[in-house]
Every structure is written in C-alpha cells, then in structure tokens.
Coordinates of C-alpha atoms (C1' of nucleotides) in Angstrom, one line a residue:
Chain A
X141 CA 0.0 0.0 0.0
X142 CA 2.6 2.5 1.0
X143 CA 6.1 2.6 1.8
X144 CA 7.7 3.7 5.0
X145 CA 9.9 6.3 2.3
X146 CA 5.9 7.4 1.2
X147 CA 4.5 8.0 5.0
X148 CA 7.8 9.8 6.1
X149 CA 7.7 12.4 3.0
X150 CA 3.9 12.9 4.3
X151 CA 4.4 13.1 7.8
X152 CA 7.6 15.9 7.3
X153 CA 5.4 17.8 4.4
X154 CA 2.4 18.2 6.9
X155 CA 4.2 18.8 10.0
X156 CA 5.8 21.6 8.2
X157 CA 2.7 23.3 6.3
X158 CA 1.4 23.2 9.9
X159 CA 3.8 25.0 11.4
X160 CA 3.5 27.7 9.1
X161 CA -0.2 27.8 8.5
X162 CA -1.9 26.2 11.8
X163 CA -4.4 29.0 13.3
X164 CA -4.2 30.3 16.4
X165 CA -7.1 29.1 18.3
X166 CA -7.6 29.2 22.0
X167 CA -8.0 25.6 22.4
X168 CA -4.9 25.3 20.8
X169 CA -1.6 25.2 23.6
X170 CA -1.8 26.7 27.1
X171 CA -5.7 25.4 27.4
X172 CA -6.6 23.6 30.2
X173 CA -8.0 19.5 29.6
X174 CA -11.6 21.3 30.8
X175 CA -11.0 24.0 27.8
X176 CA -9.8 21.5 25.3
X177 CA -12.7 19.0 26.0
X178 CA -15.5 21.7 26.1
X179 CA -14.0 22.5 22.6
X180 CA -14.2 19.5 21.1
X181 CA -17.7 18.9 22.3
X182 CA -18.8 22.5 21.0
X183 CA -17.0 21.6 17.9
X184 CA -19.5 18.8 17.2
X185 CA -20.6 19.3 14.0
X186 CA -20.7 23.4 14.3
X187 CA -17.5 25.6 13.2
X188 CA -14.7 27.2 14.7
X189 CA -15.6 30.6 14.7
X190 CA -19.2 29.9 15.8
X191 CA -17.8 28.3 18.7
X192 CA -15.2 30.7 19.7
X193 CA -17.2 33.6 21.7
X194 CA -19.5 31.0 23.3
X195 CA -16.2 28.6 24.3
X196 CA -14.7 31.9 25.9
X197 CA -17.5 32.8 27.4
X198 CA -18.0 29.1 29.3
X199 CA -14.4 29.3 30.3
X200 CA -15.1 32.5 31.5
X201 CA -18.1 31.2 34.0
X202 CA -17.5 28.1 34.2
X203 CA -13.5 27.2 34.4
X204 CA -13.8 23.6 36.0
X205 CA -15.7 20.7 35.6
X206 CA -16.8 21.2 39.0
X207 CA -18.1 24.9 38.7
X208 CA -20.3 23.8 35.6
X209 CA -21.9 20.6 37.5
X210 CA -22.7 23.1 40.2
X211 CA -25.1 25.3 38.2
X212 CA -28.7 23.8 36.5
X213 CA -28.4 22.3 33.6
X214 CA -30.6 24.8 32.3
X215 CA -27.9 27.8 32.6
X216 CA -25.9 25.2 30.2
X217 CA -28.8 24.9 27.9
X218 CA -28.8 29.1 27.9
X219 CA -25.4 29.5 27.3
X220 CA -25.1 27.0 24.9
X221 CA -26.6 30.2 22.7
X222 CA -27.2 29.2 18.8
X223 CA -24.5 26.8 18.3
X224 CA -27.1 24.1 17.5
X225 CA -28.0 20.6 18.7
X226 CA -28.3 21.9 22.1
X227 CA -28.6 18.3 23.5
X228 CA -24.5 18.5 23.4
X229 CA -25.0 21.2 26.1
X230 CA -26.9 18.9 28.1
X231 CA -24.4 16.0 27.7
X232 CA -21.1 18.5 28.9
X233 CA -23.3 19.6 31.9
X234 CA -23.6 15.6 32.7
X235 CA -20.2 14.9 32.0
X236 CA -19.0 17.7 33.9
X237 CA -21.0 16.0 37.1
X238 CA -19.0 12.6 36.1
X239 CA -15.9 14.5 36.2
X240 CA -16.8 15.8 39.6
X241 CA -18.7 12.8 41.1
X242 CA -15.9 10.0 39.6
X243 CA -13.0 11.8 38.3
X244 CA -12.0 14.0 41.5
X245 CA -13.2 16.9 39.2
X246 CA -10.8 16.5 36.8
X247 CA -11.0 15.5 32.7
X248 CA -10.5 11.8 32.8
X249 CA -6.8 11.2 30.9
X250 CA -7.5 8.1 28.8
X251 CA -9.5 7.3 25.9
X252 CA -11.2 4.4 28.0
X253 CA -12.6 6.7 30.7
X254 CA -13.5 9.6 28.3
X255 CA -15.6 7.2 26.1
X256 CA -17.6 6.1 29.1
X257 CA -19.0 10.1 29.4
X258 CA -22.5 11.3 28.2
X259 CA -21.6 12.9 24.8
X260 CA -18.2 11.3 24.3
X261 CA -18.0 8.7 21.4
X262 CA -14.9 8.2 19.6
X263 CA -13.5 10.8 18.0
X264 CA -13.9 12.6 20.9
X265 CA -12.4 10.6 22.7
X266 CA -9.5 10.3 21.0
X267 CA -9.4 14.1 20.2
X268 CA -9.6 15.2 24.0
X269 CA -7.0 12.3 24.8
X270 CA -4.5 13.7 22.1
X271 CA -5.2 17.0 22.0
X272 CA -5.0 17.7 26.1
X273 CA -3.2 15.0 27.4
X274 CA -0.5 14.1 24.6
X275 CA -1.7 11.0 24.2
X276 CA -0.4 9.1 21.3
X277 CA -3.6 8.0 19.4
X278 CA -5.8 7.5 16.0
X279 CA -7.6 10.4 15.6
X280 CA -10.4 10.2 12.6
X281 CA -12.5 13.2 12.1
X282 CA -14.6 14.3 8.8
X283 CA -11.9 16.5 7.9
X284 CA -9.3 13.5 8.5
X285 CA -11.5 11.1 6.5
X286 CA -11.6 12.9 3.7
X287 CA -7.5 14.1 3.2
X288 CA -7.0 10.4 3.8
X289 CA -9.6 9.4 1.5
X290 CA -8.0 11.9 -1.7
X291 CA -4.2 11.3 -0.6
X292 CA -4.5 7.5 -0.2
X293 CA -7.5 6.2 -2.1
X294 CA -8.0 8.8 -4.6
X295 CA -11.5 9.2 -3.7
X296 CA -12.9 12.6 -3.9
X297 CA -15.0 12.0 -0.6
X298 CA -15.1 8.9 1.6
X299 CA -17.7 6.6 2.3
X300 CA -21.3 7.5 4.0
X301 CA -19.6 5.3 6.9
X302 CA -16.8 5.7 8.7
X303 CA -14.9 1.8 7.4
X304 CA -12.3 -0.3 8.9
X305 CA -10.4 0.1 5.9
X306 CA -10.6 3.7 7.0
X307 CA -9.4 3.7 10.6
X308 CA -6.8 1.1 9.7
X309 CA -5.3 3.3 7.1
X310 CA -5.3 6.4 9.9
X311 CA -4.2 4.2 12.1
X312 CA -1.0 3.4 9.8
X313 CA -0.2 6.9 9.3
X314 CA 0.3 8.1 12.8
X315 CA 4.0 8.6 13.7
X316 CA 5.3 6.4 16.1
X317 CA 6.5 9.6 18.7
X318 CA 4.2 10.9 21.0
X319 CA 4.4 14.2 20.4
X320 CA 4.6 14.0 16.5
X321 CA 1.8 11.5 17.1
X322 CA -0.2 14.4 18.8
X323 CA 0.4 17.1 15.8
X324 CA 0.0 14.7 12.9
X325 CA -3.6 14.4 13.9
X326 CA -3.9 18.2 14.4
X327 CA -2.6 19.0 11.5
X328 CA -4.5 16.1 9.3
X329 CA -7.3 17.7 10.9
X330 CA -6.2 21.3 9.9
X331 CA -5.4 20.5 6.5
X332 CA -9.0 19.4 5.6
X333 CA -10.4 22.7 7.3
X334 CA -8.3 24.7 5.7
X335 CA -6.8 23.5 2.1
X336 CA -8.7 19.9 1.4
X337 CA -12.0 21.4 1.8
X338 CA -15.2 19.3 0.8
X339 CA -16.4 22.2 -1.5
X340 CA -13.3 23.7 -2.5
X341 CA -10.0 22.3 -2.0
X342 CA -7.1 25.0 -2.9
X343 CA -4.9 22.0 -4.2
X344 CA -2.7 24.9 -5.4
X345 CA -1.4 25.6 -1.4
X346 CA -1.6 22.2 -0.6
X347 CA 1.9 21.0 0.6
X348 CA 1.1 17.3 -0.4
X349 CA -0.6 17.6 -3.7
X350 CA 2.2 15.7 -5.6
X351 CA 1.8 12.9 -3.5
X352 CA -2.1 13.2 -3.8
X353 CA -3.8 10.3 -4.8
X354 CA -6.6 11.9 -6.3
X355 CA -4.8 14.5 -7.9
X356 CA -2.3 12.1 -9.6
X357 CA -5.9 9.8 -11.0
X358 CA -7.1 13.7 -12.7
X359 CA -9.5 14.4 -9.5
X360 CA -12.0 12.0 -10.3
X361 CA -15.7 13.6 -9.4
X362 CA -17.4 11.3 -6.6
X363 CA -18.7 8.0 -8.4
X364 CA -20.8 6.4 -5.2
X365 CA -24.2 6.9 -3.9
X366 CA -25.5 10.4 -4.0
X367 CA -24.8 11.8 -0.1
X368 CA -28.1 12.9 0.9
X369 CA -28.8 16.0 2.6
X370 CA -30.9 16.7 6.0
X371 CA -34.3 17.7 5.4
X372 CA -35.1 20.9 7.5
X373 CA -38.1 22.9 6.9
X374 CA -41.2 21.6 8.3
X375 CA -39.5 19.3 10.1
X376 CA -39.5 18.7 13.7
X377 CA -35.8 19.5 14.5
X378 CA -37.0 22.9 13.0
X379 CA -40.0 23.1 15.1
X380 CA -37.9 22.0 18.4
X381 CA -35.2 24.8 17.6
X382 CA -37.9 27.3 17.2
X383 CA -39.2 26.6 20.5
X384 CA -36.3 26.0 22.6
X385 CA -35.0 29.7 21.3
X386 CA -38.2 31.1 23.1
X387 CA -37.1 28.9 26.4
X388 CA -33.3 30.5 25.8
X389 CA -34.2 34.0 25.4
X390 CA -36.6 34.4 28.5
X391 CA -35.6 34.8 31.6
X392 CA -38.2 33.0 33.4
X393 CA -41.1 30.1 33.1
X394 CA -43.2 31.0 29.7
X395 CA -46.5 30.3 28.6
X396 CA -47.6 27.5 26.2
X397 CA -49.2 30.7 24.4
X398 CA -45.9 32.1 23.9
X399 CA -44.5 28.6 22.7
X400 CA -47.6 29.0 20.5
X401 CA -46.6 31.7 18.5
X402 CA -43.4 30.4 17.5
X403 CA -44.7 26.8 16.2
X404 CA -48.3 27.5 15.5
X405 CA -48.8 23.8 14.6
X406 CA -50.7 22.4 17.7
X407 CA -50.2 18.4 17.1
X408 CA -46.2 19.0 16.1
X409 CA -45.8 21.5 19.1
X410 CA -47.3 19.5 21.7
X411 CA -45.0 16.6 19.7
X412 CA -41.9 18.5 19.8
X413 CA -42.4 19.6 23.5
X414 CA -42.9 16.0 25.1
X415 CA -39.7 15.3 23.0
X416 CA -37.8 18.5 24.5
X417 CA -39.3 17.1 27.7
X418 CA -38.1 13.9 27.7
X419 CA -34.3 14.6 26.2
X420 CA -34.4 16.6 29.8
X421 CA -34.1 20.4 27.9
X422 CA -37.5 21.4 29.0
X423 CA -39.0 21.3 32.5
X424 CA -42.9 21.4 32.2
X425 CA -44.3 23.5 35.4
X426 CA -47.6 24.1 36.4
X427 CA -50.6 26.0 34.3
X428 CA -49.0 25.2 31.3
X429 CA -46.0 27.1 31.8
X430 CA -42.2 25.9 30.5
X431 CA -38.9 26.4 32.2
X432 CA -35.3 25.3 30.8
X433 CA -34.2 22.6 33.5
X434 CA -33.4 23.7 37.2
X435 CA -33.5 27.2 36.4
X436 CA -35.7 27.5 39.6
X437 CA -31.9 26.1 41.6
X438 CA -29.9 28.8 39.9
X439 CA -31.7 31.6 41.8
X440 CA -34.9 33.1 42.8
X441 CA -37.8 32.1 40.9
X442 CA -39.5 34.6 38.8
X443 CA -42.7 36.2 39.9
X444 CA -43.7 36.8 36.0
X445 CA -44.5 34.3 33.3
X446 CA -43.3 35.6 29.9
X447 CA -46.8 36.4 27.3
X448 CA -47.1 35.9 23.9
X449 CA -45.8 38.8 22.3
X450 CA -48.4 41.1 20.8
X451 CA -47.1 41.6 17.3
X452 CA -45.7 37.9 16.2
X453 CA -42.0 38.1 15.1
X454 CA -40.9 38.3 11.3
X455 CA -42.5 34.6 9.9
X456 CA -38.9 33.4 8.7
X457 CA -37.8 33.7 12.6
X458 CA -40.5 31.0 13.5
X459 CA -41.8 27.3 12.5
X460 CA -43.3 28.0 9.3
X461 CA -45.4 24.6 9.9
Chain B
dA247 C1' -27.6 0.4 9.7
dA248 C1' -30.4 4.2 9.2
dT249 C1' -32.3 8.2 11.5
dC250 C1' -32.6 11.8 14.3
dC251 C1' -30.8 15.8 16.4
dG252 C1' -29.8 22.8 15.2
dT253 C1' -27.9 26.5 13.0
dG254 C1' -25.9 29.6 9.7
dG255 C1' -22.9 30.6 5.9
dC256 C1' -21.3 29.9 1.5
dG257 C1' -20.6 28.3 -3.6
Chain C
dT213 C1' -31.7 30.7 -4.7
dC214 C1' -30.9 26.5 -2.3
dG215 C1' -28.6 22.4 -1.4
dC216 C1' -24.5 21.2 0.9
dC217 C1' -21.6 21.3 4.7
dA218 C1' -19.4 21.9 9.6
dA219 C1' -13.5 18.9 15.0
dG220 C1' -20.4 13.6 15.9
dG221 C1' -23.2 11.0 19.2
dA222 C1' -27.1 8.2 20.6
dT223 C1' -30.4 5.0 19.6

DNA sequence: AATCCGTGGCG
DNA sequence: TCGCCAAGGAT
C-alpha cells in the first residue's frame, strides 16, 4: 500500500505546512484539559468561529468541571446560545457532574474513561485524549476522512460510513513519537479545514498535492451513492429549535401561548415539547408554563410568566409549519 | 444500519 | 436561490 519512504515524505510535508499555516485558536496550547474538552464537544458538528465567543465565554463562567456541574443544567442549555443541537450542552453539563462525582473533578486522561462520558464517542475521545493530554492516538474526524480518503485512495470523498479500511489506514499513518503523534492528527485535521476542503480544496497551497492520490488519477468527481442532505423545513428539529430559542431568550417560566406563537402547529408542538421534555431540555411546570431545567436552583424564581408577544416576530424567525 | 438531532454561511 | 456542509453522538 505505502512505503515507509511514502509515509515519512507525508508526515515531514504536513508537520511543516502546519507549522506555518496552523491557526491560532484558543484551544490550541496553554488550554486547560476542561478547555480543550468543552471545545471538542462544542466543535461537534458546528464551526470554529461559531464556537469561539461562546467557548470563551463558558471558560469565562465556568472554568472547572466542578463549577459547571454546580449550576442547573438549564444555565448550560442558555449559554449554549445558537450553536445548534443543544442536547450536546446537556451532555457537557452531565459529563461535567461525572468528572466531579468519579474523576476527582478533573478530565479523565484516557480514551477508556472519556468514552464512558454522556456525549463522548470516539472521535472525541480520542481528540480530548490527544489534544490535552498528549496522548499518542488515531484520531479520525470528517476533515481526516476525507484528506485520507483523496491522498490514499483517490476518492474525492469517503464513504457514508466511517470503514475499517478507514481507521486502519489512519491508524497506519500516525508517527510512532508521542508528540509528532499528537500534531499529525492536528494537523490532518487542519489541513482538511483549511486547504482539502469538501467544496473547494485550494490544491494549489496544498503541501502534499504531488503525493495526492486523487490529484495524480485527474480528480476523479465522486462516483458512489449520492450523499443525501438533511431535510429541515417543516421538520421537527426545525419546530424543536424554534421553541427552545423562546425557552433561551426568556428569563423565566413561559407560557404555552408564547410557545404557540413560535410553532403554531398544535399536534407537532405538543410533539416537539414532550420530545424536549423527555431529552431533559425542558421542564414542564404548572398552568402550562415551560422552564429550561433547574433554572428555579440557579436563583430566585421569577414572579412573571413571559406572554405571547403582541405583534408575532418576522414569519422566517419562526416554525413556518 | 439508518435516522434523528440545530444552525448559519457559502458556492 | 438553495442544497451542501461543519472537529459527531445516541439509539
């Protein structure tokens, strides 16, 4: 498959480009385990400078595990802002509680332990145990998949599914040192975010496009299954959003009329409510009133329910339905 | 294994 | 304009 010659030229080619063209991000050296793991689980699936102000900010009120698991998990929920699937915030507030309940409030150092904590599968796993602790380990990403996938197999994305073929092949390419070990990933990782991009790759800056697989087969367009998209209007996770961003931006319990407004649909509300319910992001109170959870433990409890706003907000800011 | 789960920017 | 995409995880 590939000679040891081969994987040397590619490790020295990356660890250089990343040296002169890694970003500077806050995560990056000097952060604290708790800063590097809240990063990776903000990181999820939303981009880096979405999660920037928010990571800061949680940093900023929360700079342990410990002082996190001491607040509701609503004030989580809050502060989680618009970064998206706020179920993630959720899963750091429990985590957090793990770290202070079985970790002697500390970031657990091994992939083992960080796989057992809500929100932790895999990658992140392996990204927290690399990125904060050193460790030397296989770090596969969707930026990593698909460098490896155009380098290696000269496909121009790779499979639906993350393969063993896949994780044996990443496996293969880390460097045997520790600490090289630790920036090869980082820098796989920063390549595909910066210079292999899905959309766009600027093969002209890339430092290993002679040794490109892909490039060297004429950049082959993708030949598999079409990769489906997410369905999003008039769907549920649309409706859910809508709802929890009335939950977010009031301060206190509100009214299912206020809900109301912002997904007007009465049988996919009510849905979408018992749903926030059970996943533990909504607190139903009494009279019909919502709460994000615990926000009655952060402090006093408001005198006020919030009321449906007079004038309904611009349609495209709510559930269309 | 296939689906579900938010949000916003960009080509 | 609109589909695609972003440091995935849980079921």
């Amino acid at each position: 498959m590939s000679t040891p010659h081969e994987a040397a030229q590619l490790h020295s080619r990356l660890l250089g480009w990343f040296a002169e063209a890694a970003r500077e991000l806050p995560w990056r050296g000097g952060a604290t385990p708790w800063g590097v793991f809240v990063s990776e689980v903000m990181l999820q699936q939303t981009p880096v400078v979405r999660v920037e102000p928010v990571w800061h900010e949680w940093m900023r009120r929360w700079p342990t595990p410990t002082a996190l698991a001491a607040e509701a998990p609503g004030e989580a929920v809050r502060a989680w802002g618009r970064l998206g699937y706020p179920r993630r915030a959720l899963r750091l507030h429990a985590a957090a509680t793990a770290m202070r309940d079985e970790h002697g409030g500390e970031v657990p150092p091994t992939e083992a332990e960080l796989l057992t904590l809500p929100g932790v599968g895999v990658y992140t796993a392996a990204a927290v145990a690399a990125f904060a602790f050193g460790e030397r380990t296989t770090v596969v990403d969707t930026n990593i998949r698909r460098v490896l996938a155009r380098a290696r197999s000269a496909q121009q994305y790779p499979a639906p599914a993350l393969t063993r073929a896949e994780l044996a092949l990443a496996a293969s390419l880390v460097p045997e040192d520790r600490e090289e070990a630790a920036t090869w990933n980082v820098a796989v990782m920063e390549l595909g975010a910066l210079v292999c991009t899905a959309r766009s790759p600027q093969c002209d800056a890339c430092p290993i496009a002679d040794l490109c697989a892909w490039r060297l087969a004429g950049s082959p367009a993708h030949d598999g299954p079409p990769r489906r998209g997410q369905a999003w209007h008039g769907t549920d996770r649309q409706a859910r959003g809508a709802l929890l961003a009335v939950l977010r931006e009031s301060d206190g319990p509100v009214t299912r009329a206020a809900l109301a407004a912002a997904v007007p649909d009465e049988v996919r509300r009510e849905r979408c409510l018992d749903g926030l319910v059970s996943d533990g992001l909504v607190e139903p109170l009494a009279r019909g009133r919502f709460q994000l959870p615990g926000a009655s433990q952060a402090g006093p409890a408001p005198e006020r329910a919030v009321e449906a706003p007079a004038v309904p907000e611009p349609a495209e800011a709510r559930y269309a339905g």
